[in-house]
mmCIF file of C-alpha atoms and ligand atoms in Angstrom:
data_model
loop_
_atom_site.group_PDB
_atom_site.id
_atom_site.type_symbol
_atom_site.label_atom_id
_atom_site.label_comp_id
_atom_site.label_asym_id
_atom_site.label_seq_id
_atom_site.Cartn_x
_atom_site.Cartn_y
_atom_site.Cartn_z
ATOM 1 C CA MET A 1 -24.654 8.350 12.606
ATOM 2 C CA MET A 2 -25.910 7.319 16.002
ATOM 3 C CA SER A 3 -24.095 8.622 19.034
ATOM 4 C CA GLU A 4 -22.207 6.014 21.010
ATOM 5 C CA GLU A 5 -24.611 6.227 23.979
ATOM 6 C CA ALA A 6 -27.485 5.403 21.661
ATOM 7 C CA LEU A 7 -25.914 2.144 20.506
ATOM 8 C CA PRO A 8 -28.235 -0.496 21.945
ATOM 9 C CA ASN A 9 -25.825 -3.417 21.546
ATOM 10 C CA LYS A 10 -22.671 -1.686 22.745
ATOM 11 C CA ASN A 11 -21.656 -4.515 25.081
ATOM 12 C CA LEU A 12 -22.452 -7.352 22.713
ATOM 13 C CA ARG A 13 -19.510 -9.762 22.179
ATOM 14 C CA ILE A 14 -18.993 -12.786 19.959
ATOM 15 C CA ASP A 15 -18.139 -16.272 21.265
ATOM 16 C CA GLY A 16 -14.374 -16.579 20.758
ATOM 17 C CA THR A 17 -14.273 -20.254 21.715
ATOM 18 C CA ARG A 18 -16.899 -21.169 19.144
ATOM 19 C CA LEU A 19 -15.099 -19.123 16.462
ATOM 20 C CA TRP A 20 -11.812 -20.891 17.241
ATOM 21 C CA ARG A 21 -13.474 -24.329 17.195
ATOM 22 C CA SER A 22 -14.958 -23.597 13.757
ATOM 23 C CA LEU A 23 -11.566 -22.414 12.456
ATOM 24 C CA MET A 24 -9.906 -25.611 13.665
ATOM 25 C CA GLU A 25 -12.672 -27.807 12.240
ATOM 26 C CA MET A 26 -12.469 -26.131 8.835
ATOM 27 C CA ALA A 27 -8.652 -26.533 8.920
ATOM 28 C CA GLU A 28 -9.071 -30.316 9.145
ATOM 29 C CA ILE A 29 -10.298 -30.273 5.542
ATOM 30 C CA GLY A 30 -7.096 -30.460 3.528
ATOM 31 C CA ALA A 31 -4.911 -30.518 6.655
ATOM 32 C CA THR A 32 -1.198 -30.962 5.884
ATOM 33 C CA PRO A 33 1.322 -32.855 8.065
ATOM 34 C CA LYS A 34 3.101 -29.615 9.037
ATOM 35 C CA GLY A 35 -0.075 -28.073 10.467
ATOM 36 C CA GLY A 36 -1.187 -26.126 7.402
ATOM 37 C CA VAL A 37 -3.925 -26.491 4.817
ATOM 38 C CA CYS A 38 -3.986 -27.450 1.144
ATOM 39 C CA ARG A 39 -7.455 -26.668 -0.225
ATOM 40 C CA LEU A 40 -6.951 -25.646 -3.838
ATOM 41 C CA ALA A 41 -9.814 -23.795 -5.540
ATOM 42 C CA LEU A 42 -12.589 -26.063 -6.875
ATOM 43 C CA SER A 43 -10.840 -29.269 -5.794
ATOM 44 C CA ASP A 44 -12.738 -32.021 -3.941
ATOM 45 C CA LEU A 45 -11.411 -30.563 -0.684
ATOM 46 C CA ASP A 46 -12.674 -27.095 -1.615
ATOM 47 C CA LYS A 47 -16.083 -28.699 -2.185
ATOM 48 C CA GLN A 48 -15.927 -30.286 1.276
ATOM 49 C CA GLY A 49 -15.074 -26.918 2.824
ATOM 50 C CA ARG A 50 -17.957 -25.268 0.970
ATOM 51 C CA ASP A 51 -20.365 -28.039 2.021
ATOM 52 C CA LEU A 52 -19.397 -27.584 5.666
ATOM 53 C CA PHE A 53 -19.850 -23.809 5.416
ATOM 54 C CA ARG A 54 -23.291 -24.312 3.849
ATOM 55 C CA GLU A 55 -24.294 -26.769 6.579
ATOM 56 C CA TRP A 56 -23.215 -24.357 9.340
ATOM 57 C CA CYS A 57 -24.976 -21.396 7.718
ATOM 58 C CA GLU A 58 -28.222 -23.292 7.202
ATOM 59 C CA ALA A 59 -28.080 -24.462 10.813
ATOM 60 C CA ALA A 60 -27.775 -20.759 11.729
ATOM 61 C CA GLY A 61 -30.985 -20.054 9.829
ATOM 62 C CA CYS A 62 -29.416 -18.489 6.732
ATOM 63 C CA SER A 63 -30.506 -19.134 3.179
ATOM 64 C CA VAL A 64 -27.508 -20.016 1.011
ATOM 65 C CA THR A 65 -27.379 -19.158 -2.686
ATOM 66 C CA VAL A 66 -24.600 -19.678 -5.233
ATOM 67 C CA ASP A 67 -23.949 -17.550 -8.316
ATOM 68 C CA PRO A 68 -22.594 -18.850 -11.650
ATOM 69 C CA MET A 69 -18.998 -18.100 -10.519
ATOM 70 C CA GLY A 70 -19.472 -20.363 -7.499
ATOM 71 C CA ASN A 71 -19.517 -17.434 -5.053
ATOM 72 C CA MET A 72 -21.643 -18.462 -2.039
ATOM 73 C CA PHE A 73 -23.945 -16.027 -0.202
ATOM 74 C CA ALA A 74 -25.387 -16.936 3.206
ATOM 75 C CA ARG A 75 -28.101 -14.426 4.032
ATOM 76 C CA ARG A 76 -29.718 -13.532 7.345
ATOM 77 C CA PRO A 77 -32.811 -11.463 6.600
ATOM 78 C CA GLY A 78 -33.183 -7.876 7.798
ATOM 79 C CA LEU A 79 -36.266 -6.021 9.056
ATOM 80 C CA ASP A 80 -36.268 -3.902 5.908
ATOM 81 C CA PRO A 81 -36.161 -6.235 2.902
ATOM 82 C CA LYS A 82 -35.557 -3.278 0.576
ATOM 83 C CA ARG A 83 -32.155 -2.568 2.138
ATOM 84 C CA ALA A 84 -29.074 -3.940 0.367
ATOM 85 C CA PRO A 85 -27.229 -6.478 2.530
ATOM 86 C CA ILE A 86 -24.250 -5.623 4.718
ATOM 87 C CA GLN A 87 -21.711 -8.137 3.492
ATOM 88 C CA THR A 88 -18.651 -9.726 4.924
ATOM 89 C CA GLY A 89 -16.569 -12.615 3.694
ATOM 90 C CA SER A 90 -13.322 -13.858 2.215
ATOM 91 C CA HIS A 91 -12.206 -17.161 0.710
ATOM 92 C CA LEU A 92 -11.929 -20.843 1.634
ATOM 93 C CA ASP A 93 -9.392 -21.813 -1.035
ATOM 94 C CA SER A 94 -5.720 -21.909 -0.018
ATOM 95 C CA GLN A 95 -2.210 -22.030 -1.394
ATOM 96 C CA PRO A 96 -0.744 -25.558 -1.859
ATOM 97 C CA THR A 97 1.177 -25.079 1.389
ATOM 98 C CA GLY A 98 -1.203 -22.574 2.960
ATOM 99 C CA GLY A 99 -2.210 -21.844 6.526
ATOM 100 C CA LYS A 100 -5.372 -22.218 8.607
ATOM 101 C CA PHE A 101 -6.302 -18.538 8.721
ATOM 102 C CA ASP A 102 -5.741 -16.864 5.350
ATOM 103 C CA GLY A 103 -9.294 -16.459 4.026
ATOM 104 C CA ALA A 104 -10.997 -18.959 6.328
ATOM 105 C CA TYR A 105 -10.743 -16.453 9.179
ATOM 106 C CA GLY A 106 -12.784 -13.825 7.317
ATOM 107 C CA VAL A 107 -15.460 -16.345 6.307
ATOM 108 C CA LEU A 108 -15.838 -17.915 9.746
ATOM 109 C CA ALA A 109 -15.702 -14.557 11.546
ATOM 110 C CA GLY A 110 -18.718 -13.619 9.400
ATOM 111 C CA LEU A 111 -20.512 -16.812 10.424
ATOM 112 C CA GLU A 112 -19.717 -16.119 14.091
ATOM 113 C CA VAL A 113 -21.285 -12.654 13.733
ATOM 114 C CA ILE A 114 -24.519 -14.296 12.502
ATOM 115 C CA ARG A 115 -24.471 -16.874 15.314
ATOM 116 C CA THR A 116 -23.973 -14.080 17.858
ATOM 117 C CA LEU A 117 -26.931 -12.101 16.507
ATOM 118 C CA ASN A 118 -29.042 -15.275 16.681
ATOM 119 C CA ASP A 119 -28.008 -16.049 20.277
ATOM 120 C CA ASN A 120 -28.976 -12.572 21.360
ATOM 121 C CA GLY A 121 -32.159 -12.318 19.308
ATOM 122 C CA ILE A 122 -30.915 -9.195 17.554
ATOM 123 C CA GLU A 123 -32.615 -8.096 14.377
ATOM 124 C CA THR A 124 -30.988 -5.643 11.991
ATOM 125 C CA GLU A 125 -32.543 -3.226 9.514
ATOM 126 C CA ALA A 126 -30.428 -4.424 6.570
ATOM 127 C CA PRO A 127 -29.889 -8.130 5.880
ATOM 128 C CA PHE A 128 -26.459 -9.603 6.697
ATOM 129 C CA GLU A 129 -24.600 -11.684 4.149
ATOM 130 C CA VAL A 130 -21.531 -13.895 4.582
ATOM 131 C CA VAL A 131 -19.745 -14.599 1.305
ATOM 132 C CA VAL A 132 -17.261 -17.198 0.128
ATOM 133 C CA TRP A 133 -15.460 -15.845 -2.968
ATOM 134 C CA THR A 134 -14.216 -18.364 -5.531
ATOM 135 C CA ASN A 135 -10.498 -18.742 -6.307
ATOM 136 C CA GLU A 136 -9.062 -15.843 -4.330
ATOM 137 C CA GLU A 137 -5.561 -17.278 -4.152
ATOM 138 C CA GLY A 138 -4.897 -17.482 -7.871
ATOM 139 C CA SER A 139 -2.755 -20.517 -7.177
ATOM 140 C CA ARG A 140 -4.652 -23.151 -9.177
ATOM 141 C CA PHE A 141 -6.253 -20.666 -11.594
ATOM 142 C CA ALA A 142 -4.642 -17.275 -12.416
ATOM 143 C CA PRO A 143 -5.367 -14.466 -11.821
ATOM 144 C CA ALA A 144 -6.149 -14.108 -8.121
ATOM 145 C CA MET A 145 -9.480 -12.782 -6.795
ATOM 146 C CA ILE A 146 -11.383 -13.908 -9.872
ATOM 147 C CA GLY A 147 -14.691 -14.713 -8.097
ATOM 148 C CA SER A 148 -15.029 -11.238 -6.621
ATOM 149 C CA GLY A 149 -13.621 -9.852 -9.882
ATOM 150 C CA VAL A 150 -16.532 -11.315 -11.855
ATOM 151 C CA PHE A 151 -19.086 -10.334 -9.165
ATOM 152 C CA SER A 152 -17.895 -6.716 -9.428
ATOM 153 C CA GLY A 153 -17.968 -6.723 -13.233
ATOM 154 C CA THR A 154 -14.186 -6.385 -13.565
ATOM 155 C CA PHE A 155 -14.127 -9.631 -15.570
ATOM 156 C CA SER A 156 -16.920 -11.191 -17.604
ATOM 157 C CA LEU A 157 -18.408 -14.542 -16.596
ATOM 158 C CA GLU A 158 -17.008 -16.049 -19.808
ATOM 159 C CA GLU A 159 -13.510 -14.874 -18.872
ATOM 160 C CA GLY A 160 -13.952 -16.316 -15.388
ATOM 161 C CA HIS A 161 -15.256 -19.664 -16.580
ATOM 162 C CA GLY A 162 -12.497 -19.953 -19.185
ATOM 163 C CA LYS A 163 -9.499 -19.732 -16.827
ATOM 164 C CA GLN A 164 -7.506 -22.964 -16.909
ATOM 165 C CA ASP A 165 -5.302 -24.766 -14.431
ATOM 166 C CA LYS A 166 -2.021 -26.371 -15.518
ATOM 167 C CA ASP A 167 -3.861 -29.531 -16.625
ATOM 168 C CA GLY A 168 -6.199 -27.569 -18.874
ATOM 169 C CA LYS A 169 -9.234 -27.901 -16.580
ATOM 170 C CA THR A 170 -11.409 -24.788 -16.569
ATOM 171 C CA ILE A 171 -13.130 -22.954 -13.741
ATOM 172 C CA GLY A 172 -16.498 -23.483 -15.490
ATOM 173 C CA GLY A 173 -15.886 -27.214 -15.855
ATOM 174 C CA GLU A 174 -14.670 -27.645 -12.291
ATOM 175 C CA LEU A 175 -17.614 -25.641 -10.867
ATOM 176 C CA THR A 176 -19.962 -28.030 -12.663
ATOM 177 C CA ARG A 177 -18.011 -31.079 -11.511
ATOM 178 C CA ILE A 178 -18.166 -30.157 -7.798
ATOM 179 C CA GLY A 179 -21.779 -28.939 -8.041
ATOM 180 C CA TYR A 180 -21.119 -25.241 -7.399
ATOM 181 C CA LEU A 181 -22.114 -23.665 -10.701
ATOM 182 C CA GLY A 182 -25.057 -21.800 -9.185
ATOM 183 C CA THR A 183 -28.026 -20.015 -10.664
ATOM 184 C CA ALA A 184 -28.330 -16.937 -8.430
ATOM 185 C CA PRO A 185 -28.169 -13.738 -10.510
ATOM 186 C CA LEU A 186 -24.605 -12.536 -10.973
ATOM 187 C CA GLY A 187 -23.886 -9.369 -8.980
ATOM 188 C CA HIS A 188 -26.368 -7.691 -6.647
ATOM 189 C CA PRO A 189 -26.426 -4.428 -4.692
ATOM 190 C CA VAL A 190 -24.275 -4.420 -1.544
ATOM 191 C CA GLY A 191 -24.873 -1.863 1.240
ATOM 192 C CA ALA A 192 -21.332 -2.176 2.604
ATOM 193 C CA TYR A 193 -18.588 -4.795 2.556
ATOM 194 C CA PHE A 194 -16.179 -5.606 5.386
ATOM 195 C CA GLU A 195 -13.418 -8.202 5.257
ATOM 196 C CA ALA A 196 -11.535 -9.466 8.305
ATOM 197 C CA HIS A 197 -8.159 -11.002 7.487
ATOM 198 C CA ILE A 198 -4.808 -11.850 9.032
ATOM 199 C CA GLU A 199 -2.291 -9.116 8.280
ATOM 200 C CA GLN A 200 0.145 -11.414 6.413
ATOM 201 C CA GLY A 201 2.892 -9.011 7.429
ATOM 202 C CA PRO A 202 4.881 -8.155 10.586
ATOM 203 C CA ILE A 203 3.674 -4.616 11.377
ATOM 204 C CA LEU A 204 0.929 -5.213 13.985
ATOM 205 C CA GLU A 205 2.966 -7.753 15.905
ATOM 206 C CA ALA A 206 6.088 -5.569 15.938
ATOM 207 C CA ASP A 207 3.993 -2.619 17.136
ATOM 208 C CA SER A 208 2.105 -4.767 19.730
ATOM 209 C CA LYS A 209 -1.257 -3.787 18.266
ATOM 210 C CA GLN A 210 -4.252 -6.111 18.231
ATOM 211 C CA ILE A 211 -6.255 -4.539 15.404
ATOM 212 C CA GLY A 212 -5.157 -3.041 12.096
ATOM 213 C CA ILE A 213 -7.586 -0.447 10.763
ATOM 214 C CA VAL A 214 -6.960 -0.834 7.062
ATOM 215 C CA SER A 215 -7.026 2.492 5.239
ATOM 216 C CA GLY A 216 -6.497 1.024 1.780
ATOM 217 C CA VAL A 217 -4.455 -1.234 -0.443
ATOM 218 C CA GLN A 218 -1.177 -0.230 -2.028
ATOM 219 C CA GLY A 219 -0.822 0.202 -5.774
ATOM 220 C CA GLN A 220 1.114 -2.297 -7.805
ATOM 221 C CA ILE A 221 2.885 -2.586 -11.185
ATOM 222 C CA TRP A 222 4.258 -5.728 -12.805
ATOM 223 C CA TYR A 223 6.867 -5.617 -15.604
ATOM 224 C CA GLU A 224 8.458 -8.228 -17.792
ATOM 225 C CA ILE A 225 11.883 -7.242 -19.074
ATOM 226 C CA THR A 226 14.073 -8.981 -21.653
ATOM 227 C CA LEU A 227 17.694 -7.942 -22.188
ATOM 228 C CA THR A 228 19.274 -9.325 -25.332
ATOM 229 C CA GLY A 229 23.016 -9.330 -26.018
ATOM 230 C CA GLN A 230 25.086 -11.949 -27.752
ATOM 231 C CA GLU A 231 25.990 -15.491 -26.755
ATOM 232 C CA SER A 232 29.626 -16.283 -27.333
ATOM 233 C CA HIS A 233 32.557 -18.287 -26.044
ATOM 234 C CA ALA A 234 33.554 -17.549 -22.444
ATOM 235 C CA GLY A 235 37.224 -18.161 -23.205
ATOM 236 C CA THR A 236 37.810 -16.507 -26.536
ATOM 237 C CA THR A 237 35.651 -13.358 -26.436
ATOM 238 C CA PRO A 238 37.642 -10.373 -25.106
ATOM 239 C CA MET A 239 35.972 -8.463 -22.274
ATOM 240 C CA PRO A 240 35.674 -5.100 -24.110
ATOM 241 C CA VAL A 241 33.535 -6.524 -26.945
ATOM 242 C CA ARG A 242 31.151 -8.626 -24.889
ATOM 243 C CA ARG A 243 27.395 -8.082 -24.849
ATOM 244 C CA ASP A 244 26.610 -9.938 -21.621
ATOM 245 C CA ALA A 245 22.887 -9.815 -20.877
ATOM 246 C CA LEU A 246 23.336 -11.185 -17.344
ATOM 247 C CA VAL A 247 25.714 -8.385 -16.387
ATOM 248 C CA GLY A 248 22.974 -5.980 -17.521
ATOM 249 C CA ALA A 249 20.395 -7.927 -15.501
ATOM 250 C CA ALA A 250 22.602 -7.710 -12.412
ATOM 251 C CA GLY A 251 22.574 -3.926 -12.762
ATOM 252 C CA LEU A 252 18.820 -3.971 -13.175
ATOM 253 C CA ILE A 253 18.248 -6.112 -10.065
ATOM 254 C CA GLU A 254 20.376 -3.693 -8.101
ATOM 255 C CA ALA A 255 18.433 -0.741 -9.562
ATOM 256 C CA VAL A 256 15.041 -2.264 -8.655
ATOM 257 C CA ASN A 257 16.199 -2.770 -5.085
ATOM 258 C CA ARG A 258 17.601 0.772 -4.921
ATOM 259 C CA ILE A 259 14.360 2.289 -6.272
ATOM 260 C CA GLY A 260 12.304 0.320 -3.713
ATOM 261 C CA GLN A 261 14.580 1.564 -0.901
ATOM 262 C CA ALA A 262 14.542 5.150 -2.163
ATOM 263 C CA HIS A 263 10.743 5.303 -1.969
ATOM 264 C CA ASN A 264 10.513 4.237 1.624
ATOM 265 C CA PRO A 265 8.467 4.298 3.691
ATOM 266 C CA GLY A 266 6.013 2.341 1.605
ATOM 267 C CA GLY A 267 8.000 1.397 -1.487
ATOM 268 C CA CYS A 268 8.722 -2.215 -2.458
ATOM 269 C CA GLY A 269 10.782 -3.356 -5.460
ATOM 270 C CA THR A 270 11.344 -7.049 -6.224
ATOM 271 C CA VAL A 271 12.894 -9.070 -9.013
ATOM 272 C CA GLY A 272 11.416 -12.501 -8.298
ATOM 273 C CA MET A 273 12.154 -14.388 -11.480
ATOM 274 C CA LEU A 274 15.206 -14.625 -13.695
ATOM 275 C CA GLN A 275 15.689 -16.804 -16.771
ATOM 276 C CA VAL A 276 19.156 -16.910 -18.253
ATOM 277 C CA HIS A 277 19.791 -18.104 -21.779
ATOM 278 C CA PRO A 278 21.477 -20.408 -22.645
ATOM 279 C CA ASN A 279 22.406 -20.910 -18.946
ATOM 280 C CA SER A 280 25.634 -22.703 -19.693
ATOM 281 C CA ARG A 281 28.804 -22.230 -17.632
ATOM 282 C CA ASN A 282 31.144 -21.475 -20.538
ATOM 283 C CA VAL A 283 28.824 -19.331 -22.658
ATOM 284 C CA ILE A 284 28.352 -15.579 -22.220
ATOM 285 C CA PRO A 285 24.614 -15.152 -21.480
ATOM 286 C CA GLY A 286 22.933 -13.840 -24.616
ATOM 287 C CA LYS A 287 19.491 -13.247 -23.219
ATOM 288 C CA VAL A 288 17.896 -12.682 -19.800
ATOM 289 C CA PHE A 289 14.200 -12.497 -18.966
ATOM 290 C CA LEU A 290 13.230 -11.053 -15.600
ATOM 291 C CA THR A 291 10.142 -9.840 -13.754
ATOM 292 C CA VAL A 292 9.758 -6.704 -11.633
ATOM 293 C CA ASP A 293 7.101 -6.145 -8.945
ATOM 294 C CA PHE A 294 6.746 -2.550 -7.681
ATOM 295 C CA ARG A 295 4.333 -1.528 -4.911
ATOM 296 C CA HIS A 296 3.557 1.699 -3.107
ATOM 297 C CA PRO A 297 0.564 3.136 -1.218
ATOM 298 C CA SER A 298 0.880 6.368 -3.231
ATOM 299 C CA ASP A 299 0.144 6.439 -6.965
ATOM 300 C CA GLN A 300 2.402 9.477 -7.298
ATOM 301 C CA ALA A 301 5.356 7.583 -5.865
ATOM 302 C CA LEU A 302 4.524 4.585 -8.024
ATOM 303 C CA ALA A 303 4.566 6.814 -11.125
ATOM 304 C CA LEU A 304 8.036 8.054 -10.136
ATOM 305 C CA MET A 305 9.240 4.484 -9.639
ATOM 306 C CA ASP A 306 7.914 3.702 -13.110
ATOM 307 C CA GLN A 307 9.884 6.605 -14.622
ATOM 308 C CA GLU A 308 13.020 5.587 -12.744
ATOM 309 C CA ILE A 309 13.002 1.935 -13.811
ATOM 310 C CA ARG A 310 12.450 2.953 -17.437
ATOM 311 C CA ALA A 311 15.394 5.388 -17.348
ATOM 312 C CA GLU A 312 17.652 2.970 -15.454
ATOM 313 C CA SER A 313 16.976 0.047 -17.768
ATOM 314 C CA ARG A 314 17.594 2.254 -20.819
ATOM 315 C CA ALA A 315 20.933 3.387 -19.377
ATOM 316 C CA ILE A 316 21.943 -0.158 -18.414
ATOM 317 C CA ALA A 317 21.054 -1.513 -21.874
ATOM 318 C CA ASP A 318 23.110 1.242 -23.532
ATOM 319 C CA LYS A 319 26.075 0.752 -21.239
ATOM 320 C CA HIS A 320 26.314 -2.976 -22.043
ATOM 321 C CA SER A 321 25.197 -2.742 -25.703
ATOM 322 C CA LEU A 322 22.036 -4.727 -25.068
ATOM 323 C CA ASP A 323 18.604 -4.606 -26.653
ATOM 324 C CA LEU A 324 15.873 -3.763 -24.184
ATOM 325 C CA ASP A 325 12.274 -4.926 -24.189
ATOM 326 C CA LEU A 326 10.328 -3.572 -21.204
ATOM 327 C CA GLN A 327 6.623 -4.422 -20.893
ATOM 328 C CA LYS A 328 4.316 -3.202 -18.171
ATOM 329 C CA ILE A 329 2.006 -6.236 -18.058
ATOM 330 C CA TRP A 330 -0.342 -5.444 -15.168
ATOM 331 C CA SER A 331 -1.087 -2.715 -12.654
ATOM 332 C CA PHE A 332 -3.647 -1.523 -10.228
ATOM 333 C CA PRO A 333 -3.781 1.894 -8.615
ATOM 334 C CA ALA A 334 -3.525 2.468 -4.888
ATOM 335 C CA LEU A 335 -6.893 2.173 -3.260
ATOM 336 C CA GLU A 336 -8.405 4.114 -0.385
ATOM 337 C CA PHE A 337 -11.254 2.407 1.415
ATOM 338 C CA ASP A 338 -14.596 4.124 2.034
ATOM 339 C CA ARG A 339 -14.418 6.810 4.718
ATOM 340 C CA ASP A 340 -17.604 5.691 6.511
ATOM 341 C CA CYS A 341 -16.492 2.052 6.551
ATOM 342 C CA VAL A 342 -13.058 2.946 7.922
ATOM 343 C CA ALA A 343 -14.766 5.155 10.519
ATOM 344 C CA ALA A 344 -17.093 2.286 11.479
ATOM 345 C CA VAL A 345 -14.093 -0.022 11.988
ATOM 346 C CA THR A 346 -12.282 2.651 14.009
ATOM 347 C CA ARG A 347 -15.311 3.258 16.244
ATOM 348 C CA ALA A 348 -15.911 -0.465 16.754
ATOM 349 C CA THR A 349 -12.249 -0.926 17.744
ATOM 350 C CA THR A 350 -12.235 1.891 20.294
ATOM 351 C CA GLN A 351 -15.626 0.862 21.631
ATOM 352 C CA CYS A 352 -14.243 -2.631 22.337
ATOM 353 C CA GLY A 353 -11.048 -1.167 23.817
ATOM 354 C CA TYR A 354 -8.504 -2.856 21.553
ATOM 355 C CA SER A 355 -5.051 -1.454 20.819
ATOM 356 C CA ASN A 356 -4.884 -0.501 17.151
ATOM 357 C CA ARG A 357 -3.141 1.371 14.374
ATOM 358 C CA ALA A 358 -3.846 2.402 10.808
ATOM 359 C CA ILE A 359 -2.312 0.126 8.199
ATOM 360 C CA VAL A 360 -2.146 -0.159 4.410
ATOM 361 C CA SER A 361 -2.647 -3.644 2.991
ATOM 362 C CA GLY A 362 0.419 -4.927 1.174
ATOM 363 C CA ALA A 363 -1.517 -7.759 -0.474
ATOM 364 C CA GLY A 364 -4.569 -7.793 -2.719
ATOM 365 C CA HIS A 365 -7.857 -9.116 -1.288
ATOM 366 C CA ASP A 366 -11.411 -9.641 -2.515
ATOM 367 C CA ALA A 367 -12.119 -6.291 -0.834
ATOM 368 C CA VAL A 368 -10.203 -4.625 -3.706
ATOM 369 C CA TYR A 369 -12.841 -5.652 -6.251
ATOM 370 C CA LEU A 370 -15.757 -5.190 -3.842
ATOM 371 C CA SER A 371 -14.665 -1.586 -3.348
ATOM 372 C CA LYS A 372 -15.650 -0.968 -6.979
ATOM 373 C CA VAL A 373 -19.308 -1.745 -6.253
ATOM 374 C CA ALA A 374 -19.791 -1.045 -2.535
ATOM 375 C CA PRO A 375 -18.453 1.042 0.351
ATOM 376 C CA THR A 376 -15.686 -1.204 1.667
ATOM 377 C CA GLY A 377 -13.432 -1.577 4.705
ATOM 378 C CA MET A 378 -11.042 -4.165 6.143
ATOM 379 C CA ILE A 379 -9.925 -5.332 9.581
ATOM 380 C CA PHE A 380 -6.511 -6.941 10.148
ATOM 381 C CA ILE A 381 -5.376 -9.090 13.051
ATOM 382 C CA PRO A 382 -1.706 -9.971 13.694
ATOM 383 C CA CYS A 383 -0.166 -13.219 12.515
ATOM 384 C CA ALA A 384 2.915 -14.743 14.146
ATOM 385 C CA ASP A 385 6.187 -13.366 12.676
ATOM 386 C CA GLY A 386 4.163 -11.885 9.816
ATOM 387 C CA ILE A 387 4.275 -15.227 7.997
ATOM 388 C CA SER A 388 1.500 -16.279 5.621
ATOM 389 C CA HIS A 389 1.138 -18.463 2.516
ATOM 390 C CA ASN A 390 2.948 -20.978 4.685
ATOM 391 C CA GLU A 391 1.871 -24.009 6.723
ATOM 392 C CA ILE A 392 3.233 -22.435 9.911
ATOM 393 C CA GLU A 393 0.937 -19.395 9.547
ATOM 394 C CA SER A 394 -0.456 -18.701 13.007
ATOM 395 C CA ALA A 395 -2.802 -16.369 14.885
ATOM 396 C CA THR A 396 -3.967 -16.356 18.513
ATOM 397 C CA PRO A 397 -7.526 -17.099 19.696
ATOM 398 C CA GLU A 398 -7.547 -13.722 21.496
ATOM 399 C CA ASP A 399 -6.723 -11.765 18.335
ATOM 400 C CA ALA A 400 -9.195 -13.797 16.257
ATOM 401 C CA GLU A 401 -11.897 -12.969 18.814
ATOM 402 C CA ALA A 402 -10.953 -9.272 18.863
ATOM 403 C CA GLY A 403 -11.106 -8.940 15.080
ATOM 404 C CA CYS A 404 -14.483 -10.657 15.024
ATOM 405 C CA ASN A 405 -15.891 -8.310 17.690
ATOM 406 C CA VAL A 406 -14.750 -5.347 15.592
ATOM 407 C CA LEU A 407 -16.393 -6.910 12.536
ATOM 408 C CA LEU A 408 -19.659 -7.401 14.458
ATOM 409 C CA HIS A 409 -19.854 -3.779 15.587
ATOM 410 C CA ALA A 410 -18.734 -2.306 12.261
ATOM 411 C CA MET A 411 -21.447 -4.319 10.484
ATOM 412 C CA LEU A 412 -24.109 -3.374 13.046
ATOM 413 C CA ALA A 413 -23.234 0.306 12.663
ATOM 414 C CA MET A 414 -23.648 0.157 8.885
ATOM 415 C CA ALA A 415 -26.787 -2.009 9.036
ATOM 416 C CA ASP A 416 -28.743 0.275 11.329
ATOM 417 C CA ARG A 417 -27.680 3.687 10.091
ATOM 418 C CA ASP A 418 -30.392 5.808 8.546
HETATM 419 ZN ZN1 LIG B 501 -6.498 -14.257 1.765
#
């Protein structure tokens, strides 16, 4: 590592006004009446957003390639062509009622870094690459983060291409239709990956901090639970002999909340979906399906939460004479980002003089999959009231500029290290 005094570009800063202008221009594509963005993955609007990104990158002297998953790579060459690129990026697709910053901020912050290097005639040892990952949101095509998932080898290209939207249209078909089924080789070495993103939570704002130095991403488990009792007449079935699946579900919802609370700080427990059968006012509910979402930054705590929900649901089923079917359908372990990348973000933040704190990401990002193939780090900036996946999602020009300056210096540090 170079000492701070030796950093030749210590006082270099990005152009915050230009970054903000680009963010606002991109947000016009798919703009919604309430000030948000609807740019679903691989829609015509997504194509327009991609085209604009390509145009801007080519104007900045980058070569733009596209891989067979539609991931776009804008490359600024380095002095040493043998070095793997220092990457940054995020996504341009949005939720149906999404905001202007989720994803687009990380992409356009990367572009602003390139423009700043150009303005100042700065050459780097390693090439720089700005990436647009396909279908991060998982809104049109499930699951989320599929473009970076295929790039990192977590999913095969066939799996990626085969994912369907609710009308039966596939990712492969839609990539072809909008002209983004590329031919660049799938997956290539990455020297380091940084992603700048809005926090999508309230912590930075509440703590009056401008930069979140992301240490990792919390672990997550999803369950599907079915409780089965017996449907019968609400007027003629005596209370002591009832097998009411909804009463069991009520206990389970309470237990999930209690387990989440008990593992604080850090724990989250949510029942977000409930289906009651037959859902009729004068029938005792015979069957309830519900989902559970558990999260925690510590795998150990998450394992305890897993044990607790299994024991609680068993006890609840027994108490109400219900059959229990509990399936763990998906999980990913807690993730710690690369030490050098986190250190580079920390140094860049202090060097620029921004208030900051360490933070664990509550949401998944493309950085999760990139961390499987490259040293990875993330930078968060605050968003108003912690609200995201919403048209009112908002960030300030000052914070957007600060996060981009941190990105610039973190990337420079990794590009020029020996
Ligand atoms: Zn995002």
